[in-house]
mmCIF file of C-alpha atoms and ligand atoms in Angstrom:
data_model
loop_
_atom_site.group_PDB
_atom_site.id
_atom_site.type_symbol
_atom_site.label_atom_id
_atom_site.label_comp_id
_atom_site.label_asym_id
_atom_site.label_seq_id
_atom_site.Cartn_x
_atom_site.Cartn_y
_atom_site.Cartn_z
ATOM 1 C CA UNK A 69 -115.549 -124.369 -165.688
ATOM 2 C CA UNK A 70 -113.395 -123.691 -168.723
ATOM 3 C CA UNK A 71 -110.259 -121.762 -169.499
ATOM 4 C CA UNK A 72 -110.983 -120.129 -172.866
ATOM 5 C CA UNK A 73 -108.862 -117.904 -175.133
ATOM 6 C CA UNK A 74 -110.864 -114.981 -173.789
ATOM 7 C CA UNK A 75 -109.821 -115.828 -170.241
ATOM 8 C CA UNK A 76 -106.210 -116.295 -171.337
ATOM 9 C CA UNK A 77 -106.317 -112.849 -172.953
ATOM 10 C CA UNK A 78 -107.734 -111.310 -169.797
ATOM 11 C CA UNK A 79 -104.898 -112.894 -167.840
ATOM 12 C CA UNK A 80 -102.303 -111.432 -170.186
ATOM 13 C CA UNK A 81 -103.801 -107.973 -169.618
ATOM 14 C CA UNK A 82 -103.761 -108.487 -165.881
ATOM 15 C CA UNK A 83 -100.095 -109.490 -166.085
ATOM 16 C CA UNK A 84 -99.332 -106.344 -168.111
ATOM 17 C CA UNK A 85 -100.861 -104.340 -165.267
ATOM 18 C CA UNK A 86 -98.763 -106.198 -162.718
ATOM 19 C CA UNK A 87 -95.628 -105.521 -164.778
ATOM 20 C CA UNK A 88 -96.394 -101.802 -164.700
ATOM 21 C CA UNK A 89 -96.210 -101.947 -160.905
ATOM 22 C CA UNK A 90 -92.519 -101.530 -160.142
ATOM 23 C CA UNK A 91 -92.890 -103.172 -156.717
ATOM 24 C CA UNK A 92 -93.481 -106.547 -158.409
ATOM 25 C CA UNK A 93 -90.106 -107.803 -159.625
ATOM 26 C CA UNK A 94 -89.990 -111.584 -159.360
ATOM 27 C CA UNK A 95 -90.609 -113.024 -162.876
ATOM 28 C CA UNK A 96 -91.956 -116.247 -161.347
ATOM 29 C CA UNK A 97 -94.943 -114.212 -160.075
ATOM 30 C CA UNK A 98 -95.959 -113.182 -163.608
ATOM 31 C CA UNK A 99 -95.562 -116.757 -164.758
ATOM 32 C CA UNK A 100 -97.727 -118.031 -161.898
ATOM 33 C CA UNK A 101 -100.447 -115.474 -162.699
ATOM 34 C CA UNK A 102 -100.367 -116.745 -166.272
ATOM 35 C CA UNK A 103 -100.739 -120.388 -165.217
ATOM 36 C CA UNK A 104 -103.405 -120.080 -162.501
ATOM 37 C CA UNK A 105 -106.847 -119.319 -164.035
ATOM 38 C CA UNK A 106 -108.060 -116.605 -161.706
ATOM 39 C CA UNK A 107 -111.656 -116.644 -162.952
ATOM 40 C CA UNK A 108 -112.116 -120.131 -161.472
ATOM 41 C CA UNK A 109 -111.949 -118.473 -158.047
ATOM 42 C CA UNK A 110 -114.024 -115.374 -158.669
ATOM 43 C CA UNK A 111 -117.344 -116.582 -157.305
ATOM 44 C CA UNK A 112 -115.634 -117.484 -154.099
ATOM 45 C CA UNK A 113 -113.904 -114.160 -153.843
ATOM 46 C CA UNK A 114 -117.278 -112.434 -154.012
ATOM 47 C CA UNK A 115 -118.715 -114.829 -151.477
ATOM 48 C CA UNK A 116 -115.823 -114.323 -149.144
ATOM 49 C CA UNK A 117 -116.222 -110.563 -149.298
ATOM 50 C CA UNK A 118 -119.912 -110.765 -148.494
ATOM 51 C CA UNK A 119 -119.067 -110.619 -144.801
ATOM 52 C CA UNK A 120 -116.835 -107.578 -145.074
ATOM 53 C CA UNK A 121 -118.356 -104.087 -145.161
ATOM 54 C CA UNK A 122 -119.616 -102.397 -148.302
ATOM 55 C CA UNK A 123 -116.853 -99.822 -148.461
ATOM 56 C CA UNK A 124 -114.330 -102.593 -148.684
ATOM 57 C CA UNK A 125 -116.276 -104.437 -151.340
ATOM 58 C CA UNK A 126 -116.548 -101.445 -153.638
ATOM 59 C CA UNK A 127 -113.377 -99.631 -152.674
ATOM 60 C CA UNK A 128 -111.165 -102.650 -153.088
ATOM 61 C CA UNK A 129 -112.029 -102.984 -156.791
ATOM 62 C CA UNK A 130 -111.958 -106.752 -156.742
ATOM 63 C CA UNK A 131 -110.814 -107.283 -160.313
ATOM 64 C CA UNK A 132 -107.800 -104.983 -160.119
ATOM 65 C CA UNK A 133 -106.458 -104.378 -156.644
ATOM 66 C CA UNK A 134 -106.960 -107.847 -155.315
ATOM 67 C CA UNK A 135 -104.483 -109.542 -157.670
ATOM 68 C CA UNK A 136 -101.960 -106.760 -157.152
ATOM 69 C CA UNK A 137 -102.149 -107.344 -153.412
ATOM 70 C CA UNK A 138 -101.592 -111.069 -153.986
ATOM 71 C CA UNK A 139 -98.632 -110.308 -156.249
ATOM 72 C CA UNK A 140 -97.143 -107.795 -153.802
ATOM 73 C CA UNK A 141 -97.424 -110.066 -150.758
ATOM 74 C CA UNK A 142 -95.846 -112.855 -152.823
ATOM 75 C CA UNK A 143 -93.021 -110.507 -153.861
ATOM 76 C CA UNK A 144 -92.334 -109.619 -150.211
ATOM 77 C CA UNK A 145 -92.086 -113.319 -149.312
ATOM 78 C CA UNK A 146 -88.950 -113.706 -151.493
ATOM 79 C CA UNK A 147 -90.202 -117.156 -152.374
ATOM 80 C CA UNK A 148 -87.808 -119.883 -153.479
ATOM 81 C CA UNK A 149 -88.786 -123.239 -154.973
ATOM 82 C CA UNK A 150 -89.152 -125.786 -152.194
ATOM 83 C CA UNK A 151 -89.877 -123.207 -149.486
ATOM 84 C CA UNK A 152 -92.214 -124.483 -146.793
ATOM 85 C CA UNK A 153 -94.929 -121.844 -146.559
ATOM 86 C CA UNK A 154 -97.744 -121.329 -144.075
ATOM 87 C CA UNK A 155 -100.687 -119.298 -145.355
ATOM 88 C CA UNK A 156 -103.308 -117.929 -142.963
ATOM 89 C CA UNK A 157 -106.660 -117.415 -144.714
ATOM 90 C CA UNK A 158 -107.132 -119.836 -147.629
ATOM 91 C CA UNK A 159 -110.263 -117.960 -148.738
ATOM 92 C CA UNK A 160 -110.784 -118.626 -152.444
ATOM 93 C CA UNK A 161 -107.529 -120.571 -152.677
ATOM 94 C CA UNK A 162 -106.122 -118.297 -155.380
ATOM 95 C CA UNK A 163 -103.086 -117.150 -153.374
ATOM 96 C CA UNK A 164 -102.557 -120.757 -152.279
ATOM 97 C CA UNK A 165 -102.350 -121.875 -155.925
ATOM 98 C CA UNK A 166 -99.984 -119.027 -156.852
ATOM 99 C CA UNK A 167 -97.624 -120.209 -154.103
ATOM 100 C CA UNK A 168 -97.926 -123.852 -155.233
ATOM 101 C CA UNK A 169 -97.332 -122.879 -158.854
ATOM 102 C CA UNK A 170 -94.116 -121.135 -157.758
ATOM 103 C CA UNK A 171 -92.850 -124.388 -156.282
ATOM 104 C CA UNK A 172 -93.612 -123.819 -152.604
ATOM 105 C CA UNK A 173 -94.726 -126.567 -150.236
ATOM 106 C CA UNK A 174 -97.889 -124.918 -148.942
ATOM 107 C CA UNK A 175 -99.859 -125.350 -145.731
ATOM 108 C CA UNK A 176 -102.960 -123.165 -145.659
ATOM 109 C CA UNK A 177 -105.375 -122.568 -142.760
ATOM 110 C CA UNK A 178 -108.962 -121.326 -143.119
ATOM 111 C CA UNK A 179 -111.406 -120.690 -140.257
ATOM 112 C CA UNK A 180 -114.598 -120.871 -142.366
ATOM 113 C CA UNK A 181 -115.536 -124.442 -143.171
ATOM 114 C CA UNK A 182 -117.705 -123.541 -146.142
ATOM 115 C CA UNK A 183 -114.925 -121.591 -147.846
ATOM 116 C CA UNK A 184 -112.407 -124.345 -147.241
ATOM 117 C CA UNK A 185 -114.728 -126.974 -148.706
ATOM 118 C CA UNK A 186 -115.175 -124.939 -151.896
ATOM 119 C CA UNK A 187 -111.556 -123.938 -152.307
ATOM 120 C CA UNK A 188 -110.525 -127.577 -151.791
ATOM 121 C CA UNK A 189 -112.601 -128.557 -154.820
ATOM 122 C CA UNK A 190 -111.124 -125.910 -157.095
ATOM 123 C CA UNK A 191 -107.554 -126.455 -155.932
ATOM 124 C CA UNK A 192 -107.967 -130.197 -156.502
ATOM 125 C CA UNK A 193 -109.528 -129.608 -159.918
ATOM 126 C CA UNK A 194 -106.476 -127.538 -160.883
ATOM 127 C CA UNK A 195 -104.214 -130.362 -159.682
ATOM 128 C CA UNK A 196 -102.404 -128.426 -156.983
ATOM 129 C CA UNK A 197 -101.597 -130.262 -153.814
ATOM 130 C CA UNK A 198 -101.281 -128.003 -150.744
ATOM 131 C CA UNK A 199 -102.157 -129.168 -147.217
ATOM 132 C CA UNK A 200 -105.469 -127.446 -146.433
ATOM 133 C CA UNK A 201 -106.378 -127.217 -142.786
ATOM 134 C CA UNK A 202 -109.585 -126.098 -141.094
ATOM 135 C CA UNK A 203 -108.487 -124.144 -138.041
ATOM 136 C CA UNK A 204 -107.612 -120.886 -136.355
ATOM 137 C CA UNK A 205 -104.635 -119.151 -137.916
ATOM 138 C CA UNK A 206 -103.770 -117.403 -134.645
ATOM 139 C CA UNK A 207 -102.458 -120.775 -133.487
ATOM 140 C CA UNK A 208 -100.524 -121.561 -136.661
ATOM 141 C CA UNK A 209 -99.565 -125.190 -137.220
ATOM 142 C CA UNK A 210 -97.115 -126.199 -134.481
ATOM 143 C CA UNK A 211 -97.071 -129.805 -135.716
ATOM 144 C CA UNK A 212 -95.684 -128.775 -139.105
ATOM 145 C CA UNK A 213 -93.409 -125.928 -137.941
ATOM 146 C CA UNK A 214 -90.926 -124.413 -138.574
ATOM 147 C CA UNK A 215 -91.752 -122.613 -141.820
ATOM 148 C CA UNK A 216 -89.454 -120.758 -144.231
ATOM 149 C CA UNK A 217 -92.198 -118.258 -144.947
ATOM 150 C CA UNK A 218 -95.541 -117.238 -143.421
ATOM 151 C CA UNK A 219 -98.139 -115.195 -145.314
ATOM 152 C CA UNK A 220 -101.186 -113.805 -143.534
ATOM 153 C CA UNK A 221 -103.953 -112.807 -145.949
ATOM 154 C CA UNK A 222 -106.349 -111.220 -143.441
ATOM 155 C CA UNK A 223 -105.903 -108.051 -141.377
ATOM 156 C CA UNK A 224 -104.407 -108.946 -137.996
ATOM 157 C CA UNK A 225 -104.719 -106.693 -134.925
ATOM 158 C CA UNK A 226 -101.172 -107.690 -133.893
ATOM 159 C CA UNK A 227 -98.468 -110.161 -134.885
ATOM 160 C CA UNK A 228 -99.439 -113.477 -133.248
ATOM 161 C CA UNK A 229 -96.602 -114.858 -131.102
ATOM 162 C CA UNK A 230 -97.391 -118.435 -132.215
ATOM 163 C CA UNK A 231 -96.600 -117.462 -135.806
ATOM 164 C CA UNK A 232 -93.316 -115.797 -134.848
ATOM 165 C CA UNK A 233 -92.383 -118.966 -132.943
ATOM 166 C CA UNK A 234 -93.156 -121.124 -135.973
ATOM 167 C CA UNK A 235 -90.904 -119.148 -138.326
ATOM 168 C CA UNK A 236 -87.409 -120.493 -139.117
ATOM 169 C CA UNK A 237 -84.430 -118.329 -138.278
ATOM 170 C CA UNK A 238 -83.827 -116.397 -141.497
ATOM 171 C CA UNK A 239 -87.499 -116.884 -142.327
ATOM 172 C CA UNK A 240 -89.875 -114.168 -143.527
ATOM 173 C CA UNK A 241 -93.443 -113.375 -142.452
ATOM 174 C CA UNK A 242 -95.658 -111.000 -144.455
ATOM 175 C CA UNK A 243 -98.637 -109.748 -142.469
ATOM 176 C CA UNK A 244 -101.065 -106.817 -142.780
ATOM 177 C CA UNK A 245 -101.506 -105.199 -139.370
ATOM 178 C CA UNK A 246 -104.409 -103.022 -138.247
ATOM 179 C CA UNK A 247 -107.958 -103.250 -136.957
ATOM 180 C CA UNK A 248 -109.515 -100.370 -138.897
ATOM 181 C CA UNK A 249 -110.439 -99.978 -142.572
ATOM 182 C CA UNK A 250 -106.834 -100.271 -143.669
ATOM 183 C CA UNK A 251 -103.878 -102.332 -142.619
ATOM 184 C CA UNK A 252 -100.181 -101.633 -142.777
ATOM 185 C CA UNK A 253 -98.258 -104.298 -144.678
ATOM 186 C CA UNK A 254 -95.377 -105.536 -142.562
ATOM 187 C CA UNK A 255 -92.524 -107.865 -143.357
ATOM 188 C CA UNK A 256 -90.852 -109.509 -140.402
ATOM 189 C CA UNK A 257 -87.491 -111.266 -140.783
ATOM 190 C CA UNK A 258 -86.526 -113.573 -137.923
ATOM 191 C CA UNK A 259 -82.819 -112.950 -137.387
ATOM 192 C CA UNK A 260 -82.396 -115.060 -134.240
ATOM 193 C CA UNK A 261 -84.591 -116.987 -131.812
ATOM 194 C CA UNK A 262 -85.555 -113.695 -130.155
ATOM 195 C CA UNK A 263 -84.734 -110.940 -132.668
ATOM 196 C CA UNK A 264 -86.781 -109.669 -135.561
ATOM 197 C CA UNK A 265 -86.307 -106.968 -138.179
ATOM 198 C CA UNK A 266 -89.567 -105.379 -139.352
ATOM 199 C CA UNK A 267 -90.184 -103.243 -142.448
ATOM 200 C CA UNK A 268 -93.396 -101.527 -143.545
ATOM 201 C CA UNK A 269 -94.809 -101.370 -147.065
ATOM 202 C CA UNK A 270 -97.846 -99.109 -147.173
ATOM 203 C CA UNK A 271 -101.542 -99.680 -146.553
ATOM 204 C CA UNK A 272 -103.926 -102.295 -147.968
ATOM 205 C CA UNK A 273 -107.482 -103.421 -147.287
ATOM 206 C CA UNK A 274 -108.134 -106.890 -145.948
ATOM 207 C CA UNK A 275 -110.995 -108.658 -144.209
ATOM 208 C CA UNK A 276 -110.234 -109.040 -140.500
ATOM 209 C CA UNK A 277 -108.340 -111.938 -138.952
ATOM 210 C CA UNK A 278 -110.896 -113.420 -136.573
ATOM 211 C CA UNK A 279 -110.429 -115.854 -133.725
ATOM 212 C CA UNK A 280 -111.830 -119.370 -133.602
ATOM 213 C CA UNK A 281 -113.380 -121.413 -136.385
ATOM 214 C CA UNK A 282 -116.804 -121.161 -138.056
ATOM 215 C CA UNK A 283 -118.908 -123.947 -139.559
HETATM 216 N N1 SAH B 1731 -105.716 -115.802 -149.620
HETATM 217 C C1 SAH B 1731 -107.134 -115.591 -149.826
HETATM 218 C C2 SAH B 1731 -107.612 -114.349 -149.134
HETATM 219 C C3 SAH B 1731 -108.995 -114.511 -148.615
HETATM 220 S S1 SAH B 1731 -109.529 -113.256 -147.517
HETATM 221 C C4 SAH B 1731 -107.462 -115.589 -151.308
HETATM 222 O O1 SAH B 1731 -106.532 -115.603 -152.126
HETATM 223 O O2 SAH B 1731 -108.632 -115.601 -151.666
HETATM 224 C C5 SAH B 1731 -108.981 -113.805 -145.952
HETATM 225 C C6 SAH B 1731 -109.451 -115.130 -145.424
HETATM 226 O O3 SAH B 1731 -108.942 -115.251 -144.105
HETATM 227 C C7 SAH B 1731 -110.963 -115.307 -145.303
HETATM 228 O O4 SAH B 1731 -111.336 -116.455 -146.008
HETATM 229 C C8 SAH B 1731 -111.185 -115.513 -143.794
HETATM 230 O O5 SAH B 1731 -112.214 -116.434 -143.497
HETATM 231 C C9 SAH B 1731 -109.835 -116.029 -143.350
HETATM 232 N N2 SAH B 1731 -109.523 -115.853 -141.943
HETATM 233 C C10 SAH B 1731 -109.816 -114.810 -141.127
HETATM 234 N N3 SAH B 1731 -109.346 -115.043 -139.880
HETATM 235 C C11 SAH B 1731 -108.728 -116.256 -139.913
HETATM 236 C C12 SAH B 1731 -108.073 -117.064 -138.940
HETATM 237 N N4 SAH B 1731 -107.928 -116.681 -137.667
HETATM 238 N N5 SAH B 1731 -107.574 -118.251 -139.323
HETATM 239 C C13 SAH B 1731 -107.706 -118.692 -140.604
HETATM 240 N N6 SAH B 1731 -108.328 -117.985 -141.559
HETATM 241 C C14 SAH B 1731 -108.835 -116.776 -141.225
#
């Protein structure tokens, strides 16, 4: 796969779109979108969506709304260089690479073996170096906890307790909640071992967060 001038131009236009969205403020996000060649992941994005329903596939408008969702979740994370980040749902690996490009130390879990195998190849080809783990995101990664930030990129029916436990005090989790067609984007800040402050940021469409792994 190649990164041509045409692709670079398409990326610039995408970034212009992101800049028009006043919710996206962190300049490092625009820079990351410029550096990570999104078209390398596109096949996988389509593949990944094959198991979601048709309405989602068409309604989501893969080429436009998907990157804005990635940018918005990244904005909500308030990412700093060196942050230790847990991502649930590696999928194509695009979000993973955006986080790496922004200087995060990334751990990403995917429950579908086939997707993880493919994203591993692309991520490696692009010279990013996250820890990619085949597993069930509901359990998180207790062995590598605590995390500064946790980003869930699939629609969860509830906030998994294991993930709350694995968040540092002062840490932020961004998670879309809801079992229907749409999920409500929530940001949870862990203010003490037992207290959390939660804010809501509108609805988005994600594939569901499913239990257990799949070969
Ligand atoms: N961040 C991804 C989004 C992919 S869609 C990207 O940028 O492409 C969400 C992904 O979450 C899918 O690949 C799906 O298989 C995965 N997923 C769903 N439930 C999961 C779980 N319990 N643990 C880990 N991954 C899960």
